[in-house]
Coordinates of C-alpha atoms in Angstrom, one line a residue:
Chain C
X1 CA -21.3 -29.1 47.3
X2 CA -24.5 -27.2 47.2
X3 CA -25.0 -24.4 44.8
X4 CA -27.7 -21.8 44.8
X5 CA -28.0 -20.1 41.3
X6 CA -30.6 -17.7 42.6
X7 CA -27.8 -15.5 43.9
X8 CA -26.9 -14.9 40.3
X9 CA -30.3 -13.6 39.5
X10 CA -30.2 -11.3 42.6
X11 CA -26.7 -9.9 41.7
X12 CA -27.4 -9.7 37.9
X13 CA -28.3 -6.0 37.8
X14 CA -25.0 -5.2 39.7
X15 CA -22.9 -7.5 37.4
X16 CA -24.5 -5.9 34.3
X17 CA -23.6 -2.5 35.6
X18 CA -20.0 -3.8 35.9
X19 CA -20.2 -5.2 32.4
X20 CA -21.3 -1.8 31.2
X21 CA -18.3 -0.2 32.6
X22 CA -16.1 -2.9 31.0
X23 CA -17.7 -2.1 27.6
X24 CA -17.3 1.6 28.1
X25 CA -13.5 1.4 28.9
X26 CA -13.0 -1.0 26.0
X27 CA -14.8 1.0 23.4
X28 CA -13.3 4.4 24.4
X29 CA -9.9 2.8 24.9
X30 CA -9.9 1.0 21.6
X31 CA -11.0 4.1 19.6
X32 CA -8.1 6.0 21.2
X33 CA -5.8 3.0 20.7
X34 CA -6.8 2.7 17.1
X35 CA -5.9 6.4 16.5
X36 CA -2.6 6.2 18.4
X37 CA -1.7 2.8 16.9
X38 CA -2.4 4.0 13.3
X39 CA -0.2 7.1 13.9
X40 CA 2.6 5.1 15.4
X41 CA 2.3 2.4 12.8
X42 CA 2.5 4.9 10.0
X43 CA 5.5 6.5 11.7
X44 CA 7.2 3.1 11.8
X45 CA 6.3 2.3 8.1
X46 CA 6.8 5.6 6.4
X47 CA 8.4 8.0 8.9
X48 CA 12.0 9.3 8.6
X49 CA 14.6 8.1 11.0
X50 CA 13.5 10.2 13.9
X51 CA 9.8 9.5 13.7
X52 CA 10.5 5.8 13.3
X53 CA 12.8 5.8 16.4
X54 CA 10.1 7.6 18.5
X55 CA 7.5 5.1 17.5
X56 CA 9.9 2.1 18.0
X57 CA 10.7 3.3 21.5
X58 CA 7.1 3.6 22.4
X59 CA 6.1 0.2 21.1
X60 CA 9.0 -1.5 22.8
X61 CA 8.4 0.2 26.1
X62 CA 4.8 -0.8 26.1
X63 CA 5.1 -4.3 24.8
X64 CA 8.0 -5.0 27.2
X65 CA 6.0 -4.1 30.4
X66 CA 2.9 -5.7 31.8
X67 CA -0.3 -3.7 31.5
X68 CA -0.9 -3.9 35.3
X69 CA 2.4 -2.1 35.8
X70 CA 1.4 0.4 33.2
X71 CA -1.9 1.3 34.9
X72 CA -0.3 1.3 38.3
X73 CA 2.3 3.8 37.0
X74 CA -0.4 6.0 35.5
X75 CA -2.5 5.9 38.6
X76 CA 0.0 5.9 41.5
X77 CA 3.4 7.1 40.0
X78 CA 2.3 9.9 37.7
X79 CA 0.8 12.0 40.6
X80 CA 4.2 11.8 42.4
X81 CA 6.3 12.3 39.3
X82 CA 4.5 15.0 37.5
X83 CA 1.9 16.1 39.9
X84 CA -0.8 14.9 37.5
X85 CA -3.7 13.4 39.4
X86 CA -6.2 11.2 37.4
X87 CA -9.2 9.3 38.6
X88 CA -9.2 5.5 38.2
X89 CA -11.6 5.5 35.3
X90 CA -9.3 7.8 33.2
X91 CA -6.3 5.8 34.2
X92 CA -8.0 2.7 33.0
X93 CA -9.0 4.2 29.6
X94 CA -5.6 5.7 29.2
X95 CA -3.9 2.4 29.9
X96 CA -6.0 0.6 27.2
X97 CA -5.3 3.4 24.7
X98 CA -1.5 3.3 25.3
X99 CA -1.3 -0.5 25.6
X100 CA -3.6 -1.4 22.6
X101 CA -2.0 1.4 20.6
X102 CA 1.5 -0.3 20.8
X103 CA 0.2 -3.6 19.5
X104 CA -2.1 -2.0 16.9
X105 CA 0.9 0.0 15.6
X106 CA 2.7 -3.2 14.6
X107 CA -0.5 -4.6 13.1
X108 CA -1.0 -1.4 11.0
X109 CA 2.6 -1.4 10.0
X110 CA 2.6 -5.0 8.9
X111 CA -0.7 -4.6 7.0
X112 CA 0.6 -1.5 5.0
X113 CA 3.9 -3.0 4.2
X114 CA 2.3 -6.2 3.0
X115 CA 0.7 -4.4 0.1
X116 CA 2.7 -4.9 -3.1
X117 CA 5.2 -2.1 -3.7
X118 CA 4.2 -2.1 -7.4
X119 CA 0.8 -0.6 -6.5
X120 CA 2.4 2.3 -4.7
X121 CA 4.6 2.8 -7.7
X122 CA 1.6 2.7 -10.0
X123 CA -0.1 5.4 -7.9
X124 CA 3.0 7.6 -7.8
X125 CA 3.6 7.0 -11.6
X126 CA 0.3 8.7 -12.4
X127 CA 1.4 11.8 -10.5
X128 CA -0.3 11.4 -7.1
X129 CA 1.5 12.6 -4.0
X130 CA 2.6 9.8 -1.7
X131 CA 0.0 10.5 1.0
X132 CA -2.8 10.2 -1.5
X133 CA -1.4 6.9 -2.7
X134 CA -1.6 5.7 0.9
X135 CA -5.0 7.1 1.4
X136 CA -6.8 6.0 -1.8
X137 CA -4.9 2.8 -2.7
X138 CA -2.7 1.2 -0.1
X139 CA -4.9 2.1 2.9
X140 CA -8.2 0.5 1.7
X141 CA -6.2 -2.7 0.8
X142 CA -4.3 -2.7 4.1
X143 CA -7.6 -2.3 6.0
X144 CA -8.9 -5.6 4.7
X145 CA -5.8 -7.4 6.0
X146 CA -6.0 -5.5 9.3
X147 CA -9.3 -7.0 10.4
X148 CA -8.3 -10.5 11.6
X149 CA -5.3 -9.4 13.8
X150 CA -7.2 -6.3 14.9
X151 CA -10.1 -8.6 16.1
X152 CA -7.6 -10.5 18.3
X153 CA -6.3 -7.3 19.8
X154 CA -9.8 -6.1 20.5
X155 CA -10.6 -9.3 22.4
X156 CA -7.3 -9.1 24.4
X157 CA -8.0 -5.5 25.4
X158 CA -11.5 -6.3 26.5
X159 CA -10.2 -9.0 28.8
X160 CA -7.3 -6.8 29.9
X161 CA -9.8 -4.4 31.5
X162 CA -10.3 -7.0 34.2
X163 CA -6.8 -6.2 35.5
X164 CA -8.0 -2.7 36.5
X165 CA -9.3 -4.4 39.6
X166 CA -5.9 -3.3 41.0
X167 CA -6.8 0.4 40.9
X168 CA -10.4 -0.1 42.0
X169 CA -12.3 0.5 38.8
X170 CA -15.8 -0.9 39.1
X171 CA -15.7 -3.1 36.0
X172 CA -17.1 -6.6 35.7
X173 CA -14.3 -8.5 37.5
X174 CA -14.2 -6.0 40.4
X175 CA -18.0 -6.1 40.7
X176 CA -17.9 -9.9 40.9
X177 CA -15.2 -9.8 43.5
X178 CA -17.3 -7.4 45.6
X179 CA -20.4 -9.5 45.4
X180 CA -18.4 -12.6 46.2
X181 CA -16.9 -11.0 49.3
X182 CA -20.4 -10.3 50.6
X183 CA -22.1 -13.7 49.9
X184 CA -19.1 -16.1 49.5
X185 CA -20.8 -17.7 46.5
X186 CA -17.6 -18.2 44.5
X187 CA -18.9 -20.9 42.0
X188 CA -22.0 -19.1 41.1
X189 CA -20.6 -15.6 40.8
X190 CA -17.4 -16.4 38.9
X191 CA -19.4 -18.6 36.6
X192 CA -21.7 -15.7 35.9
X193 CA -18.8 -13.4 35.4
X194 CA -17.1 -15.7 33.0
X195 CA -20.3 -16.2 31.0
X196 CA -20.8 -12.4 30.7
X197 CA -17.2 -12.1 29.4
X198 CA -17.9 -14.9 26.9
X199 CA -21.0 -13.1 25.7
X200 CA -19.1 -9.9 25.2
X201 CA -16.1 -11.5 23.4
X202 CA -18.5 -13.7 21.4
X203 CA -20.4 -10.7 20.2
X204 CA -17.2 -8.9 19.2
X205 CA -16.0 -12.0 17.3
X206 CA -19.3 -12.2 15.5
X207 CA -19.2 -8.5 14.4
X208 CA -15.6 -9.0 13.2
X209 CA -16.5 -12.1 11.3
X210 CA -19.4 -10.4 9.6
X211 CA -17.2 -7.4 8.6
X212 CA -14.6 -9.7 7.2
X213 CA -17.1 -11.7 5.2
X214 CA -18.5 -8.5 3.7
X215 CA -15.2 -7.4 2.5
X216 CA -13.4 -9.1 -0.3
X217 CA -9.8 -9.8 0.8
X218 CA -7.6 -8.7 -2.1
Chain S
X1 CA 14.1 20.9 -27.5
X2 CA 14.2 17.2 -26.7
X3 CA 11.4 15.9 -24.7
X4 CA 13.7 13.7 -22.6
X5 CA 17.3 14.6 -22.1
X6 CA 19.9 12.6 -20.0
X7 CA 22.9 14.7 -19.3
X8 CA 25.8 12.7 -18.0
X9 CA 23.2 10.9 -15.8
X10 CA 24.5 8.4 -13.2
X11 CA 22.7 6.1 -10.8
X12 CA 24.5 4.2 -8.1
X13 CA 23.0 1.6 -5.7
X14 CA 25.7 1.8 -3.0
X15 CA 29.0 1.0 -4.7
X16 CA 27.2 -0.5 -7.7
X17 CA 27.1 1.8 -10.8
X18 CA 23.9 1.0 -12.7
X19 CA 24.0 4.0 -15.0
X20 CA 27.4 5.4 -15.7
X21 CA 27.3 8.9 -17.2
X22 CA 24.5 8.4 -19.8
X23 CA 24.0 11.1 -22.4
X24 CA 20.8 10.6 -24.4
X25 CA 18.3 12.9 -26.1
X26 CA 14.8 11.6 -27.1
X27 CA 12.7 13.7 -29.4
X28 CA 8.9 13.9 -29.5
X29 CA 7.4 11.2 -31.7
X30 CA 10.3 8.8 -31.3
X31 CA 9.6 5.1 -30.4
X32 CA 12.8 4.1 -28.6
X33 CA 13.3 0.4 -27.9
X34 CA 15.7 -0.3 -25.0
X35 CA 17.3 -3.7 -25.0
X36 CA 20.2 -5.3 -23.2
X37 CA 21.1 -8.2 -20.8
X38 CA 19.6 -8.2 -17.3
X39 CA 21.5 -5.8 -15.1
X40 CA 22.6 -3.6 -18.0
X41 CA 20.6 -0.7 -16.6
X42 CA 17.8 -0.5 -19.1
X43 CA 14.9 -0.7 -16.6
X44 CA 16.8 1.7 -14.3
X45 CA 17.2 4.1 -17.2
X46 CA 13.5 4.0 -17.8
X47 CA 12.5 4.4 -14.1
X48 CA 14.7 7.4 -13.7
X49 CA 12.7 9.3 -16.3
X50 CA 9.6 9.4 -14.1
X51 CA 11.6 9.6 -10.9
X52 CA 10.7 6.1 -9.5
X53 CA 14.5 5.8 -9.2
X54 CA 16.4 8.9 -8.0
X55 CA 19.4 9.8 -10.1
X56 CA 22.7 10.2 -8.2
X57 CA 24.7 12.2 -10.7
X58 CA 24.3 14.5 -13.7
X59 CA 20.9 15.8 -14.7
X60 CA 17.8 14.4 -16.4
X61 CA 15.3 16.8 -18.0
X62 CA 11.8 15.7 -19.0
X63 CA 9.6 18.2 -21.0
X64 CA 11.8 21.1 -19.7
X65 CA 11.6 19.9 -16.0
X66 CA 14.5 18.4 -14.1
X67 CA 13.9 15.3 -12.1
X68 CA 16.0 16.8 -9.3
X69 CA 13.6 19.8 -8.9
X70 CA 11.7 18.5 -5.9
X71 CA 8.5 16.5 -5.3
X72 CA 6.0 18.9 -6.8
X73 CA 8.0 19.1 -10.0
X74 CA 8.4 15.4 -10.0
X75 CA 4.6 15.0 -9.9
X76 CA 4.3 17.3 -12.9
X77 CA 6.9 15.1 -14.8
X78 CA 4.9 12.0 -13.8
X79 CA 1.7 13.5 -15.3
X80 CA 3.6 14.0 -18.6
X81 CA 5.3 10.5 -18.6
X82 CA 2.8 7.6 -18.1
X83 CA 4.2 4.3 -17.1
X84 CA 3.2 0.7 -17.8
X85 CA 4.6 -2.0 -15.6
X86 CA 5.6 -5.7 -16.2
X87 CA 3.2 -6.8 -13.4
X88 CA 0.4 -4.5 -14.6
X89 CA -0.1 -3.2 -11.0
X90 CA -3.8 -2.5 -11.4
X91 CA -5.6 -1.4 -8.3
X92 CA -7.3 -4.6 -7.3
X93 CA -10.2 -3.0 -5.3
X94 CA -11.3 -1.0 -8.3
X95 CA -13.0 -2.1 -11.5
X96 CA -11.4 -1.6 -14.9
X97 CA -13.4 1.6 -15.3
X98 CA -12.5 2.9 -11.9
X99 CA -8.8 2.1 -12.4
X100 CA -8.8 4.2 -15.6
X101 CA -10.9 7.0 -14.2
X102 CA -8.7 7.3 -11.1
X103 CA -6.0 9.4 -12.6
X104 CA -8.2 12.0 -14.3
X105 CA -10.3 12.4 -11.2
X106 CA -7.6 12.4 -8.5
X107 CA -4.7 13.9 -10.5
X108 CA -6.2 16.1 -13.2
X109 CA -9.1 17.1 -11.0
X110 CA -11.9 16.1 -13.5
X111 CA -15.4 15.7 -12.3
X112 CA -16.6 12.1 -11.6
X113 CA -18.8 12.2 -14.7
X114 CA -16.1 13.6 -16.9
X115 CA -13.4 11.1 -15.6
X116 CA -15.9 8.3 -16.3
X117 CA -16.4 9.5 -19.8
X118 CA -12.6 9.8 -20.4
X119 CA -12.2 6.2 -19.0
X120 CA -14.9 4.7 -21.2
X121 CA -13.3 6.3 -24.3
X122 CA -9.9 4.9 -23.4
X123 CA -11.3 1.4 -22.6
X124 CA -13.0 1.5 -26.0
X125 CA -9.6 2.4 -27.5
X126 CA -7.9 -0.6 -26.0
X127 CA -10.9 -2.8 -26.9
X128 CA -12.2 -3.4 -23.4
X129 CA -15.3 -1.2 -23.1
X130 CA -17.4 -4.3 -22.4
X131 CA -15.1 -5.2 -19.5
X132 CA -15.6 -1.8 -17.8
X133 CA -17.3 -3.3 -14.7
X134 CA -14.9 -6.2 -14.2
X135 CA -12.3 -6.3 -11.4
X136 CA -8.7 -6.9 -12.4
X137 CA -8.9 -10.5 -10.9
X138 CA -11.6 -11.2 -13.4
X139 CA -9.5 -10.2 -16.4
X140 CA -6.7 -12.1 -18.3
X141 CA -3.2 -10.9 -18.1
X142 CA -3.4 -9.3 -21.6
X143 CA -6.6 -7.6 -20.7
X144 CA -5.1 -6.3 -17.4
X145 CA -2.2 -4.9 -19.3
X146 CA -4.5 -3.1 -21.7
X147 CA -6.4 -1.6 -18.9
X148 CA -3.1 -0.5 -17.4
X149 CA -2.2 1.2 -20.7
X150 CA -5.5 3.0 -20.6
X151 CA -5.0 4.0 -17.0
X152 CA -1.6 5.6 -17.9
X153 CA -3.1 7.3 -21.0
X154 CA -6.0 8.8 -19.0
X155 CA -3.7 11.3 -17.4
X156 CA -2.9 12.6 -20.9
X157 CA 0.9 12.1 -20.9
X158 CA 3.2 13.3 -23.6
X159 CA 5.4 10.3 -23.2
X160 CA 4.7 6.7 -22.4
X161 CA 7.2 4.5 -20.7
X162 CA 6.8 0.7 -20.9
X163 CA 8.8 -1.5 -18.6
X164 CA 8.8 -5.0 -20.1
X165 CA 5.0 -4.8 -20.7
X166 CA 4.7 -8.3 -22.2
X167 CA 7.2 -10.3 -20.2
X168 CA 4.7 -11.6 -17.7
X169 CA 2.3 -12.7 -20.4
X170 CA 1.7 -16.0 -22.2
X171 CA 2.8 -15.9 -25.9
X172 CA -0.8 -15.8 -27.2
X173 CA -1.6 -12.8 -24.9
X174 CA 1.4 -10.8 -25.9
X175 CA 0.1 -9.9 -29.3
X176 CA -3.0 -8.0 -28.0
X177 CA -0.8 -5.8 -25.9
X178 CA 1.7 -5.2 -28.7
X179 CA -1.2 -4.3 -31.1
X180 CA -2.4 -1.6 -28.7
X181 CA 1.2 -0.3 -28.4
X182 CA 1.6 -0.4 -32.2
X183 CA -1.6 1.7 -32.6
X184 CA -0.4 4.2 -30.0
X185 CA 2.9 4.6 -31.9
X186 CA 1.0 5.2 -35.1
X187 CA -0.9 8.0 -33.4
X188 CA 2.5 9.7 -32.9
X189 CA 2.9 9.0 -29.1
X190 CA 6.5 9.3 -27.9
X191 CA 7.4 6.0 -26.4
X192 CA 10.3 4.4 -24.6
X193 CA 9.9 0.7 -24.4
X194 CA 12.1 -1.9 -22.5
X195 CA 11.3 -5.2 -24.2
X196 CA 12.7 -8.4 -25.6
X197 CA 10.3 -8.4 -28.5
X198 CA 12.6 -7.9 -31.5
X199 CA 9.9 -8.2 -34.0
X200 CA 8.1 -5.3 -32.3
X201 CA 11.3 -3.3 -32.2
X202 CA 11.8 -3.8 -36.0
X203 CA 8.2 -3.1 -36.9
X204 CA 7.3 -0.2 -34.6
X205 CA 10.6 1.2 -33.2
X206 CA 12.2 4.2 -34.7
X207 CA 15.3 3.8 -32.7
X208 CA 17.0 1.0 -30.8
X209 CA 19.3 1.3 -27.9
X210 CA 21.4 -1.6 -26.7
X211 CA 22.7 -1.1 -23.2
X212 CA 25.6 -2.8 -21.4
X213 CA 27.1 -2.2 -18.0
X214 CA 25.2 1.1 -17.5
X215 CA 26.3 2.5 -20.9
X216 CA 24.7 2.9 -24.2
X217 CA 26.6 0.5 -26.4
X218 CA 24.6 0.8 -29.6
X219 CA 22.1 3.5 -30.7
X220 CA 20.7 3.2 -34.2
X221 CA 17.9 2.2 -36.6
X222 CA 16.2 -1.0 -35.3
X223 CA 16.1 -2.8 -38.6
X224 CA 19.7 -2.1 -39.3
X225 CA 21.3 -2.9 -36.0
X226 CA 19.2 -6.0 -35.4
X227 CA 20.0 -7.4 -38.8
X228 CA 23.7 -6.5 -38.7
X229 CA 24.7 -5.9 -35.1
X230 CA 27.6 -3.5 -34.9
X231 CA 29.2 -5.2 -31.9
X232 CA 29.9 -8.7 -30.8
X233 CA 28.2 -8.4 -27.4
X234 CA 25.0 -7.4 -29.1
X235 CA 25.2 -10.1 -31.7
X236 CA 25.6 -12.6 -28.8
X237 CA 22.7 -11.1 -27.0
X238 CA 20.3 -11.2 -30.0
X239 CA 21.0 -14.9 -30.4
X240 CA 19.6 -15.5 -27.0
X241 CA 16.3 -13.7 -27.3

């Protein structure tokens, strides 16, 4: 077997452009997912019967179906169903938001409910409204417990962006596929793609580990 | 008018009657000690006063406000009735000072500087001014409970509710908490205390209530009813504490 690693150097600018798209989808998707997940998680933990049921249905629907099917639905089925046409990039970002949101909701719910009920009572007993108890007391404590599982989800979502190859978004995996199709250098190109993913997830892990270290887990 | 008034108050957990038509008036300045076997309803009675438990029948009026009057009114009641818990429940991410200053700043709307001043004064009062910068995990149980008392006092309540404040403490740490409570009583604070400390009841209490099956079985002067229990069940109970 002969390998020629110079093809990696030649295609590096193109691969990095793909990686940039991957990062963009991940960051925007996770910001949205964090917002949606926090909302759904709070609805699960503290909402009344109706809000709880809505959040539960959303979480079960998303966790019970593959992300590839979700993005295909957004991109191909939504235009037919509701006459809403979206470009591949928006479909990809939306898929991450909706998908990560469901998993983050459960993480948020678990973290909030793991905080001792006595602390909530202590906050209520000095006359604070419930939302202030959650905001000032339970929230900051829950946040510390959120970081490790959230880190997992961030890494999963980053890697999930590779699945958007199915709707033709030019992220890293798709870019690798295109280069490979032109030069047939499978070993070199897929090695390079894998290493770039490793660098991205490794950086993410490092950031999370530093954040965790800086916070006292209480 | 009484500061706390139970009017035929009931509390059910499903089919279980924890409080069964309780009538009780507590006047300002009284130190009421609540005793009774576990499950007799004494903690529930206490927790109904500041609405941590919702009453299911009758009425309960605290400082002229009914606990059934909605969440805004309940918050007003809670500002007038401070609570100290068995497990202290200090906010672990805040220092002793921040724990005490939290109420004045977030509930009473005091400025940060003013709340800090209030907190330092109260820490002084419970003998922990030098621990102001410590986190709860760096304090002993007795010290944590004293900070918790200061935190409740910081909101300037008219009544203090104590839910087994020394039950989680080693014997040698109990006394420092009881001393703070004793001093508070001498200042004229109205107090309702669930406890098993009979010496404290005799020394500090102005009234003792023995509860059984959700009823008030005995209500009298602590020294008299502890020395000569007026009913067999209470005599039996006292032999076991």
